[in-house]
Coordinates of N, CA and C in Angstrom, one line a residue:
M5 N 84.8 99.2 95.5 CA 83.3 98.6 95.5 C 82.8 98.4 96.4
G6 N 81.0 99.0 96.6 CA 80.6 98.3 98.0 C 80.0 96.9 97.5
E7 N 79.2 95.9 98.6 CA 78.4 95.3 98.0 C 77.2 95.2 97.5
A8 N 76.7 96.7 97.8 CA 75.7 96.7 96.8 C 75.7 97.1 95.7
T9 N 77.3 97.2 94.9 CA 77.1 97.6 93.8 C 77.4 96.1 92.4
F10 N 76.6 96.2 91.6 CA 76.7 95.4 90.6 C 76.6 96.2 89.3
P11 N 77.7 95.8 88.1 CA 77.2 96.3 86.6 C 76.3 96.0 85.7
F12 N 76.0 96.9 85.1 CA 75.1 96.5 84.3 C 75.2 97.3 83.1
V13 N 74.5 97.2 81.9 CA 75.0 97.1 80.1 C 74.0 97.8 80.0
V14 N 73.6 99.1 79.1 CA 72.9 99.2 78.9 C 73.3 99.8 77.1
S15 N 73.0 98.7 76.3 CA 73.1 99.3 74.7 C 72.5 99.7 74.0
V16 N 72.6 100.6 72.9 CA 71.9 101.3 71.7 C 72.0 100.5 70.3
H17 N 71.1 100.0 70.1 CA 71.2 99.1 68.9 C 71.1 99.7 67.4
D18 N 71.4 99.2 66.7 CA 71.0 100.0 65.0 C 71.3 101.2 64.6
A19 N 72.4 101.6 65.0 CA 72.4 103.2 64.9 C 73.3 103.5 63.4
A20 N 72.4 103.6 62.7 CA 72.5 104.2 60.8 C 71.7 105.4 60.6
P21 N 72.1 106.0 59.7 CA 71.4 106.9 59.1 C 69.9 106.8 58.9
V22 N 69.3 105.5 58.5 CA 68.0 105.4 59.2 C 67.1 105.8 60.1
T23 N 68.1 105.7 61.5 CA 67.6 105.7 62.8 C 68.4 106.7 63.6
A24 N 69.0 107.6 62.8 CA 69.7 108.6 63.6 C 69.0 109.0 65.1
E25 N 67.6 109.8 64.8 CA 66.9 110.7 65.2 C 66.7 109.7 66.5
A26 N 65.8 108.5 66.5 CA 65.9 108.0 67.5 C 67.1 107.1 68.2
V27 N 67.9 107.2 67.8 CA 69.0 106.6 68.6 C 69.9 108.3 69.2
Q28 N 69.8 109.2 69.0 CA 69.7 110.3 69.7 C 68.6 110.6 70.4
Q29 N 67.6 110.2 70.7 CA 66.8 110.0 71.5 C 67.0 109.5 72.8
W30 N 67.5 108.0 72.4 CA 67.6 107.3 73.4 C 68.9 107.7 74.7
L31 N 70.2 108.2 73.5 CA 71.2 108.8 74.2 C 70.9 110.0 75.5
D32 N 70.0 110.5 74.2 CA 69.5 112.0 75.5 C 68.8 111.3 76.7
D33 N 68.2 110.5 76.7 CA 67.4 109.8 77.9 C 68.3 109.4 78.9
L34 N 69.7 108.8 78.1 CA 70.5 108.2 79.1 C 71.3 109.2 79.5
D35 N 71.9 110.4 78.6 CA 72.5 111.2 79.6 C 72.2 111.8 80.7
E36 N 70.4 111.8 80.9 CA 70.0 112.6 81.8 C 70.1 111.5 82.9
R37 N 70.4 110.3 82.8 CA 70.7 109.8 83.8 C 72.2 109.6 84.1
G38 N 73.2 110.2 83.5 CA 74.5 109.7 83.6 C 74.5 108.6 83.4
V39 N 74.0 107.7 82.6 CA 74.3 106.4 82.3 C 75.2 106.2 80.7
P40 N 76.3 105.7 80.9 CA 77.2 105.2 79.7 C 76.3 104.2 78.7
S41 N 76.7 103.9 77.5 CA 75.8 103.4 77.0 C 77.1 102.5 75.6
T42 N 76.7 101.3 75.0 CA 77.6 100.8 74.4 C 76.6 100.9 72.8
V43 N 77.1 102.0 71.8 CA 76.5 102.5 70.6 C 76.6 100.8 69.7
L44 N 75.6 100.3 68.9 CA 76.3 99.2 68.1 C 75.6 99.8 66.5
V45 N 76.6 100.2 65.9 CA 76.9 100.8 65.0 C 76.7 100.2 63.8
I46 N 75.7 100.2 62.4 CA 76.1 99.4 61.5 C 76.3 100.0 60.3
P47 N 77.8 100.2 59.7 CA 78.4 100.7 59.0 C 77.9 100.4 57.4
G48 N 77.3 99.4 56.8 CA 76.7 99.4 55.7 C 75.5 100.0 55.8
P49 N 74.9 100.0 54.2 CA 73.1 100.4 54.0 C 72.3 99.6 54.7
Y50 N 71.6 100.3 55.6 CA 70.9 99.4 56.0 C 69.1 100.3 56.0
G51 N 67.8 99.2 56.0 CA 66.8 99.9 56.4 C 66.4 100.6 54.7
G52 N 67.0 100.8 54.3 CA 66.7 101.5 52.5 C 67.3 102.9 52.4
G53 N 68.3 103.2 53.4 CA 69.0 104.2 53.7 C 70.7 103.9 53.4
P54 N 71.1 105.1 53.5 CA 72.7 105.3 53.0 C 73.5 104.3 53.9
A55 N 74.6 104.0 53.5 CA 76.2 103.9 54.8 C 76.2 105.2 55.6
L56 N 77.0 104.4 56.4 CA 77.6 105.6 57.3 C 78.1 106.9 56.4
P57 N 79.3 106.5 55.5 CA 80.0 107.5 55.0 C 79.0 108.6 54.2
D58 N 77.9 108.0 53.8 CA 77.2 109.3 53.3 C 76.3 110.2 54.4
A59 N 76.1 109.9 55.7 CA 76.0 110.6 56.7 C 76.7 111.2 57.7
P60 N 77.1 112.4 57.1 CA 78.3 112.7 57.9 C 78.1 113.5 59.2
D61 N 76.5 113.8 59.3 CA 75.6 114.1 60.2 C 75.6 113.4 61.4
L62 N 75.4 112.2 61.4 CA 75.8 111.1 62.2 C 77.0 110.5 62.6
V63 N 77.7 110.8 61.9 CA 79.2 110.6 62.0 C 79.9 111.5 63.1
R64 N 79.4 112.8 63.1 CA 79.5 113.8 63.9 C 78.8 113.7 65.4
F65 N 77.5 113.1 65.5 CA 77.0 113.0 66.3 C 77.9 111.6 67.2
L66 N 77.6 110.8 66.4 CA 78.9 109.6 67.0 C 80.1 109.8 67.4
H67 N 80.8 111.0 67.0 CA 82.1 111.2 67.9 C 81.7 111.8 68.9
K68 N 80.3 112.6 69.2 CA 80.4 113.6 70.4 C 80.0 112.6 71.5
A69 N 79.0 111.3 71.0 CA 78.7 110.3 72.1 C 79.7 109.8 72.7
A70 N 81.0 109.5 71.9 CA 82.1 108.9 72.3 C 83.0 110.0 73.3
V71 N 82.9 111.3 73.4 CA 83.3 112.3 73.8 C 82.5 112.3 75.3
H72 N 81.5 112.0 75.1 CA 80.7 112.1 76.6 C 80.3 110.5 77.2
G73 N 81.5 109.7 76.3 CA 81.2 108.5 77.7 C 80.9 107.1 76.7
H74 N 80.0 107.0 75.6 CA 79.2 106.3 74.9 C 80.5 105.8 74.3
E75 N 80.5 104.0 74.6 CA 81.7 103.5 73.4 C 80.8 103.0 71.9
L76 N 81.5 103.1 71.0 CA 81.1 102.5 70.2 C 81.2 101.3 69.5
S77 N 81.1 100.5 69.4 CA 80.8 98.9 68.8 C 80.3 98.9 67.8
L78 N 80.9 97.7 66.9 CA 80.7 97.2 65.8 C 79.3 96.2 65.8
H79 N 78.5 96.6 64.7 CA 77.0 95.4 64.6 C 76.4 95.2 63.3
G80 N 77.5 94.1 63.3 CA 77.5 94.0 61.9 C 78.0 94.4 60.5
L81 N 77.7 94.3 59.1 CA 78.1 95.3 58.1 C 76.7 95.7 57.8
E82 N 75.8 95.1 57.6 CA 74.8 95.5 57.0 C 73.1 95.0 57.8
H83 N 73.2 94.3 58.3 CA 71.9 93.8 59.6 C 71.2 93.3 58.8
R84 N 71.1 92.2 57.4 CA 70.5 91.8 57.0 C 70.5 90.0 56.8
D85 N 69.8 89.7 56.3 CA 69.9 87.8 56.1 C 70.6 87.8 55.0
V86 N 71.9 86.6 55.1 CA 72.4 86.0 54.4 C 72.5 84.6 54.1
P87 N 72.0 84.5 53.1 CA 71.5 83.4 52.5 C 72.7 82.1 53.2
G88 N 72.6 80.8 53.4 CA 73.4 79.7 53.6 C 72.8 78.9 55.0
G89 N 74.1 78.1 55.2 CA 73.6 77.4 56.5 C 72.6 76.0 56.2
P90 N 72.4 75.2 57.2 CA 71.8 74.1 57.3 C 70.2 74.7 57.6
P91 N 69.1 74.1 57.2 CA 67.9 74.1 58.2 C 67.9 74.8 59.6
W92 N 67.9 73.8 60.5 CA 68.3 74.8 61.6 C 68.5 76.1 62.0
R93 N 69.6 76.3 61.3 CA 70.3 77.5 61.1 C 69.2 78.8 61.0
R94 N 68.7 78.6 59.7 CA 68.0 79.3 59.6 C 66.8 79.3 59.8
T95 N 66.0 78.6 60.8 CA 64.9 78.6 61.8 C 65.2 79.2 62.8
V96 N 66.2 79.3 63.7 CA 67.3 80.1 64.7 C 67.3 81.5 64.1
N97 N 67.1 81.7 63.0 CA 67.7 83.5 62.5 C 66.8 83.6 62.5
R98 N 65.2 83.0 61.8 CA 64.0 83.4 61.7 C 63.5 84.0 63.3
V99 N 63.2 82.7 64.0 CA 62.6 83.2 65.1 C 63.5 84.2 66.1
L100 N 64.8 83.8 66.6 CA 65.5 85.0 67.3 C 65.8 85.9 67.0
A101 N 66.0 86.0 65.3 CA 66.9 87.6 64.8 C 65.8 88.2 63.6
R102 N 64.5 87.8 63.3 CA 63.7 87.9 62.7 C 64.1 88.0 61.1
G103 N 65.1 87.2 60.7 CA 66.2 87.2 60.0 C 66.7 87.9 59.4
A104 N 67.4 88.8 60.5 CA 68.4 89.8 60.7 C 69.8 88.8 61.0
G105 N 69.7 87.5 61.0 CA 70.8 86.7 61.4 C 72.4 87.2 60.7
E106 N 72.5 88.1 60.2 CA 73.8 88.2 59.7 C 75.2 87.1 59.1
F107 N 75.3 87.2 60.8 CA 77.1 86.3 61.1 C 76.6 85.1 61.8
W108 N 75.3 84.1 61.6 CA 74.8 83.4 62.0 C 75.5 82.0 61.2
S109 N 75.7 82.1 60.3 CA 75.9 80.7 59.1 C 77.5 81.0 58.0
L110 N 77.8 82.4 58.4 CA 79.2 82.6 58.0 C 80.5 81.6 58.1
S111 N 80.9 81.2 57.2 CA 82.5 80.4 57.5 C 83.1 81.4 57.9
E112 N 84.3 81.4 58.3 CA 85.5 82.0 59.0 C 86.0 82.9 57.8
A113 N 85.8 82.7 56.5 CA 86.4 83.6 55.8 C 85.4 84.6 55.0
Q114 N 84.2 84.3 55.3 CA 83.1 84.7 54.5 C 82.7 85.9 55.7
A115 N 83.1 85.5 57.4 CA 83.1 86.5 58.5 C 84.1 87.2 58.1
R116 N 85.1 87.1 57.9 CA 86.3 88.0 58.0 C 86.2 88.8 56.8
A117 N 85.9 88.8 55.8 CA 85.6 89.4 54.8 C 84.6 90.6 55.3
R118 N 83.4 90.3 56.1 CA 82.4 91.3 56.3 C 83.1 92.2 57.1
L119 N 83.4 91.6 58.3 CA 84.1 92.4 59.4 C 85.3 93.5 58.7
R120 N 86.2 92.8 57.8 CA 87.2 93.7 57.7 C 86.8 95.2 56.5
T121 N 85.4 94.6 56.0 CA 84.8 95.6 55.2 C 83.9 96.7 55.9
G122 N 83.4 96.4 57.3 CA 82.9 97.0 58.2 C 83.6 98.2 59.2
L123 N 84.8 97.4 59.5 CA 86.0 97.8 60.0 C 86.8 98.9 59.3
D124 N 86.8 98.9 58.0 CA 87.4 99.5 57.0 C 86.4 101.1 56.7
I125 N 85.3 101.0 57.1 CA 84.2 101.9 56.6 C 84.3 102.9 57.9
L126 N 84.2 102.1 59.3 CA 84.7 103.1 60.5 C 85.8 104.0 60.5
T127 N 87.3 103.0 60.3 CA 88.2 103.9 60.0 C 88.0 104.9 59.2
D128 N 87.3 104.9 58.2 CA 86.9 106.2 57.4 C 86.4 107.1 57.8
A129 N 85.7 106.4 58.8 CA 84.9 108.0 59.8 C 85.9 108.0 61.1
D130 N 86.7 107.3 61.1 CA 87.6 108.0 62.2 C 87.1 107.5 63.5
I131 N 86.3 105.7 63.4 CA 85.4 105.4 64.5 C 86.4 104.0 65.2
G132 N 87.1 104.1 65.9 CA 87.7 103.0 66.4 C 86.9 101.7 67.1
V133 N 86.4 100.8 67.1 CA 86.2 99.9 68.0 C 86.6 98.9 68.5
V134 N 86.5 97.8 69.2 CA 86.9 97.0 69.8 C 86.3 95.7 70.4
G135 N 85.0 96.3 70.2 CA 84.0 94.6 70.2 C 82.9 94.6 69.3
F136 N 82.2 93.7 69.6 CA 81.3 93.2 67.9 C 80.2 92.6 68.9
T137 N 78.7 93.1 68.7 CA 77.3 92.4 68.7 C 77.1 91.9 67.6
P138 N 76.6 90.5 67.2 CA 76.2 90.5 65.8 C 74.8 90.9 65.7
P139 N 74.0 90.8 64.7 CA 73.2 91.0 64.8 C 72.0 89.9 65.2
G140 N 71.0 90.0 66.1 CA 70.2 88.9 66.8 C 70.9 88.3 67.6
W141 N 72.1 88.8 67.9 CA 73.3 88.2 68.7 C 73.6 87.0 68.6
L142 N 73.5 86.6 67.2 CA 73.7 84.7 66.7 C 75.1 84.8 66.1
A143 N 76.1 84.4 66.6 CA 77.6 84.7 65.7 C 78.1 82.2 65.8
S144 N 78.5 82.5 63.9 CA 78.8 81.1 64.1 C 79.9 81.0 64.3
P145 N 80.4 80.1 64.4 CA 81.8 79.7 65.0 C 83.0 80.1 64.0
G146 N 82.6 80.4 62.9 CA 83.8 80.7 62.0 C 83.8 82.8 62.6
T147 N 82.6 83.1 62.8 CA 82.4 84.3 62.5 C 83.5 84.7 64.1
R148 N 83.0 83.6 65.2 CA 84.0 83.9 66.7 C 85.6 83.8 66.1
R149 N 85.8 82.9 65.2 CA 87.4 82.7 65.2 C 87.8 83.6 64.3
A150 N 86.7 84.5 63.4 CA 87.5 85.8 62.6 C 87.7 86.9 63.3
L151 N 86.7 87.2 64.9 CA 87.1 88.0 65.5 C 88.0 87.7 66.2
A152 N 88.3 87.0 66.5 CA 89.6 86.7 67.4 C 90.9 87.2 66.4
A153 N 91.0 86.5 65.3 CA 92.1 86.9 64.2 C 92.0 88.3 64.0
L154 N 91.1 88.9 64.0 CA 90.6 90.5 63.7 C 91.6 91.1 64.5
G155 N 91.5 90.7 65.9 CA 91.9 91.3 67.2 C 91.1 92.3 68.1
F156 N 89.8 91.6 68.2 CA 88.5 92.1 68.6 C 89.1 91.3 70.4
T157 N 88.5 92.8 70.7 CA 88.7 92.4 71.8 C 87.3 91.5 73.0
Y158 N 86.3 91.8 72.6 CA 84.8 90.5 72.6 C 84.3 90.8 71.9
W159 N 82.8 89.7 72.0 CA 81.6 89.8 71.2 C 80.8 89.3 72.3
T160 N 79.8 89.6 72.1 CA 78.1 89.8 72.7 C 76.9 88.4 72.4
S161 N 77.0 87.6 73.0 CA 75.6 87.1 72.9 C 74.4 87.4 73.5
H162 N 73.4 86.6 73.5 CA 72.1 86.9 74.4 C 72.7 86.6 75.6
L163 N 73.4 86.0 76.0 CA 73.6 85.4 77.1 C 74.6 85.7 78.0
G164 N 75.5 86.3 77.9 CA 76.8 86.8 78.1 C 77.4 87.8 77.3
V165 N 78.5 87.9 78.0 CA 79.8 88.8 76.9 C 81.2 88.1 77.1
H166 N 81.6 87.8 76.0 CA 82.7 86.6 75.7 C 84.0 87.4 75.2
C167 N 85.0 87.7 76.3 CA 86.3 87.6 75.6 C 87.3 87.1 75.0
L168 N 87.7 87.7 74.1 CA 88.8 87.4 72.8 C 89.7 87.3 73.2
P169 N 91.0 86.5 72.7 CA 90.5 85.7 71.7 C 89.9 84.3 72.0
G170 N 90.3 83.7 73.8 CA 90.0 82.5 74.0 C 88.9 82.5 75.5
G171 N 88.1 83.5 75.6 CA 87.8 83.8 77.0 C 88.3 84.5 78.5
P172 N 88.0 84.8 79.3 CA 86.7 84.1 79.6 C 85.3 84.8 79.0
S173 N 84.1 84.3 79.9 CA 82.8 84.4 79.3 C 82.2 84.8 80.8
R174 N 81.3 85.6 80.7 CA 80.8 86.3 81.7 C 79.6 86.5 81.1
R175 N 78.5 85.4 82.2 CA 77.1 85.0 82.2 C 76.2 86.9 82.6
M176 N 75.6 87.0 81.6 CA 75.1 88.6 81.5 C 73.7 88.5 80.4
P177 N 72.6 88.0 81.1 CA 71.8 88.2 80.2 C 71.2 89.6 79.8
A178 N 70.5 89.4 78.4 CA 70.0 90.6 78.1 C 68.5 90.5 78.1
L179 N 68.0 91.8 78.6 CA 66.3 91.9 78.1 C 66.3 93.0 77.0
S180 N 65.5 92.8 76.2 CA 65.2 93.7 75.1 C 63.7 93.3 74.8
H181 N 63.2 94.2 74.2 CA 61.6 94.5 73.7 C 61.8 93.6 72.0
R182 N 60.5 93.4 72.0 CA 60.0 93.1 70.8 C 59.0 93.6 69.9
P183 N 59.4 94.9 69.7 CA 58.4 95.4 69.3 C 57.4 94.8 67.7
G184 N 56.4 95.1 68.2 CA 55.1 94.5 67.4 C 55.0 93.3 67.0
G185 N 55.3 92.2 68.1 CA 55.0 90.7 68.5 C 53.5 90.8 68.7
A186 N 53.1 90.0 68.9 CA 52.0 89.8 69.6 C 51.9 89.6 71.3
G187 N 53.3 89.5 71.9 CA 53.8 89.5 73.2 C 54.0 90.9 73.2
E188 N 54.2 91.6 72.7 CA 54.9 92.5 72.7 C 54.7 93.4 74.5
Q189 N 53.0 93.4 74.9 CA 53.2 94.3 75.9 C 53.5 93.7 77.0
A190 N 53.0 91.8 77.4 CA 54.1 91.4 77.7 C 55.3 91.3 78.0
G191 N 55.7 91.5 76.8 CA 57.5 91.0 76.8 C 57.8 92.4 78.0
A192 N 56.8 93.7 77.2 CA 57.5 94.7 78.3 C 57.6 94.9 79.8
R193 N 56.1 94.2 80.2 CA 55.8 94.0 81.8 C 57.5 92.8 82.5
L194 N 58.1 91.8 81.2 CA 58.5 91.2 81.6 C 59.7 91.6 81.7
M195 N 60.0 92.8 81.0 CA 61.9 93.3 81.3 C 61.4 94.1 82.6
T196 N 60.7 94.7 82.8 CA 60.6 95.7 84.2 C 61.1 94.5 85.5
R197 N 60.1 93.4 85.7 CA 60.1 92.2 86.6 C 61.3 91.7 86.4
A198 N 62.1 91.5 85.7 CA 63.1 90.7 85.1 C 64.3 92.1 86.1
A199 N 64.5 93.2 85.3 CA 65.0 93.9 85.8 C 65.0 94.0 87.2
R200 N 63.6 94.1 88.2 CA 63.4 94.4 89.4 C 64.5 93.0 90.1
A201 N 63.9 91.8 89.5 CA 64.7 90.6 90.2 C 66.0 90.5 90.0
F202 N 66.6 90.9 88.9 CA 68.2 90.7 88.6 C 69.0 91.8 89.8
A203 N 68.0 93.0 89.9 CA 68.7 94.1 90.8 C 68.5 93.6 92.3
R204 N 67.6 92.7 93.1 CA 67.5 92.6 94.1 C 68.7 91.4 94.4
V205 N 69.4 90.4 93.6 CA 69.9 90.1 94.1 C 71.5 90.3 93.7
R206 N 71.3 91.4 93.2 CA 72.8 92.2 92.2 C 73.3 91.5 91.4
M207 N 72.7 90.9 90.3 CA 73.0 89.6 89.4 C 73.2 91.1 88.4
P208 N 74.5 90.8 87.7 CA 74.5 91.7 86.5 C 74.0 91.4 85.0
F209 N 73.0 92.5 84.4 CA 72.7 92.1 83.6 C 72.8 93.2 82.2
R210 N 72.3 92.8 81.5 CA 72.1 94.0 80.2 C 70.6 94.8 79.9
I211 N 70.9 95.4 79.4 CA 69.4 96.1 79.1 C 69.6 96.6 77.4
A212 N 68.8 96.1 76.2 CA 69.0 96.4 74.9 C 68.0 97.6 74.7
L213 N 68.2 98.0 74.2 CA 67.5 99.5 73.7 C 67.5 100.0 72.2
H214 N 66.1 99.3 71.3 CA 66.4 99.3 69.7 C 65.3 100.5 69.2
P215 N 65.3 101.4 68.1 CA 65.1 102.6 67.3 C 63.6 101.9 67.4
A216 N 63.5 100.8 66.7 CA 62.2 100.2 66.9 C 61.1 100.5 68.2
D217 N 61.8 100.3 69.2 CA 60.7 100.4 70.6 C 59.8 102.0 70.7
L218 N 60.5 102.8 70.0 CA 60.4 104.0 70.6 C 58.9 104.6 70.2
P219 N 58.5 103.8 68.8 CA 57.1 103.9 68.4 C 56.0 103.4 69.1
R220 N 56.2 102.5 69.5 CA 55.6 101.2 70.7 C 55.2 102.2 71.7
P221 N 53.6 102.0 72.4 CA 53.5 102.2 73.6 C 53.7 101.8 74.6
G222 N 54.3 102.2 75.3 CA 54.8 101.8 76.7 C 56.3 101.5 76.9
L223 N 56.5 100.7 75.5 CA 58.4 100.0 75.5 C 59.3 101.1 76.3
R224 N 59.2 102.5 75.6 CA 60.4 103.5 76.0 C 60.4 103.8 77.4
E225 N 59.3 103.8 78.2 CA 58.7 103.7 79.3 C 58.9 102.4 80.1
A226 N 58.9 101.6 80.0 CA 59.1 99.8 80.4 C 60.8 99.8 80.5
A227 N 61.2 100.1 79.5 CA 63.2 100.6 79.2 C 63.7 101.2 80.4
L228 N 63.2 102.5 80.4 CA 63.9 103.8 81.3 C 63.3 102.9 82.7
D229 N 62.2 102.5 82.9 CA 62.3 101.9 84.3 C 63.1 100.8 84.8
A230 N 63.1 99.8 83.5 CA 64.5 99.0 84.2 C 65.8 99.3 84.3
I231 N 66.3 100.7 83.5 CA 67.1 101.3 83.9 C 67.3 101.9 85.9
D232 N 66.0 102.8 85.7 CA 66.3 103.7 86.7 C 65.9 102.5 87.7
T233 N 65.4 101.0 87.8 CA 65.7 100.2 88.7 C 66.5 99.8 89.1
A234 N 67.9 99.3 87.8 CA 69.1 99.2 88.4 C 69.9 100.3 89.2
L235 N 69.5 101.5 88.6 CA 70.4 102.3 89.3 C 69.9 102.3 90.9
A236 N 68.9 102.4 90.8 CA 68.5 102.8 92.5 C 68.9 101.4 93.8
A237 N 69.4 100.3 92.8 CA 69.3 99.3 93.6 C 70.9 99.5 94.0
G238 N 71.7 100.2 93.4 CA 73.1 100.1 93.5 C 73.8 100.0 92.3
G239 N 72.9 99.6 91.2 CA 74.1 99.3 89.6 C 74.6 100.2 89.3
R240 N 75.9 99.8 89.0 CA 77.0 100.9 88.7 C 76.6 100.6 86.5
A241 N 76.2 101.8 85.9 CA 76.2 101.7 84.3 C 77.3 101.5 83.7
V242 N 77.7 100.7 83.1 CA 79.2 100.5 82.4 C 78.8 100.4 80.9
T243 N 80.4 100.7 80.2 CA 80.2 99.9 78.6 C 80.9 98.8 78.6
Y244 N 80.9 98.1 77.6 CA 81.2 96.7 77.6 C 82.9 96.9 77.6
E245 N 82.9 98.0 77.1 CA 84.6 97.9 76.7 C 85.0 97.8 78.1
T246 N 84.1 98.5 79.2 CA 84.8 98.7 80.8 C 84.9 97.8 81.5
L247 N 83.6 97.0 80.8 CA 83.3 96.0 81.5 C 84.6 94.6 81.6
V248 N 85.3 94.7 80.1 CA 85.9 93.5 79.9 C 87.3 93.8 80.1
T249 N 87.3 95.0 80.1 CA 88.8 95.7 80.5 C 89.3 96.0 82.0
A250 N 88.3 96.3 82.8 CA 88.4 96.9 83.8 C 88.9 96.0 85.0

């Protein structure tokens, strides 16, 4: 590996029956660039749509994506709020995860039950995973213990990628749009500027793509510009699994 090379990760979030078309669009964009991604799968019902077992076309698509070098990873069970936790955690959930911090306030037993259910659904779909990205990148201490006990290889937070059972952790900030917010366009500009800054100093970083980005003006273009910037600077696109096992 040359000195100019640095790893970066592209993740495609919220893969579910209701987002299948958008996920395919993102993967088409990435395949055009030869960029492998980590696809974050929601196995339970999400967004008013069915659960993964009731979407055989999506299951077949995910299998093909894995064959083409994309990693499949677990992204919660239903990607929704689970009531509970102290007020400060509920506030963080609203601000950072827009109320979708499913695993932010769970005990170890609660997290283990939801994780096992998600894993069982994926197993029935013949999908194996080694990693977990909690919705909103928010995971309680109990969730982290449950992940280690269930044999996950890694989990991710907003600022890093964490090997299990006990580390190490790799600092690797994630750049992500916030579609629909008041600062949407400013955030898009920040993504491209941050990608250029990280690439200039060869700092590993991540780019998170969401289905909700695609309908918003300029967000797809900004994300692809960030990816192209990383590639042009010598960045090596890897999946999370490759990052933690290489």
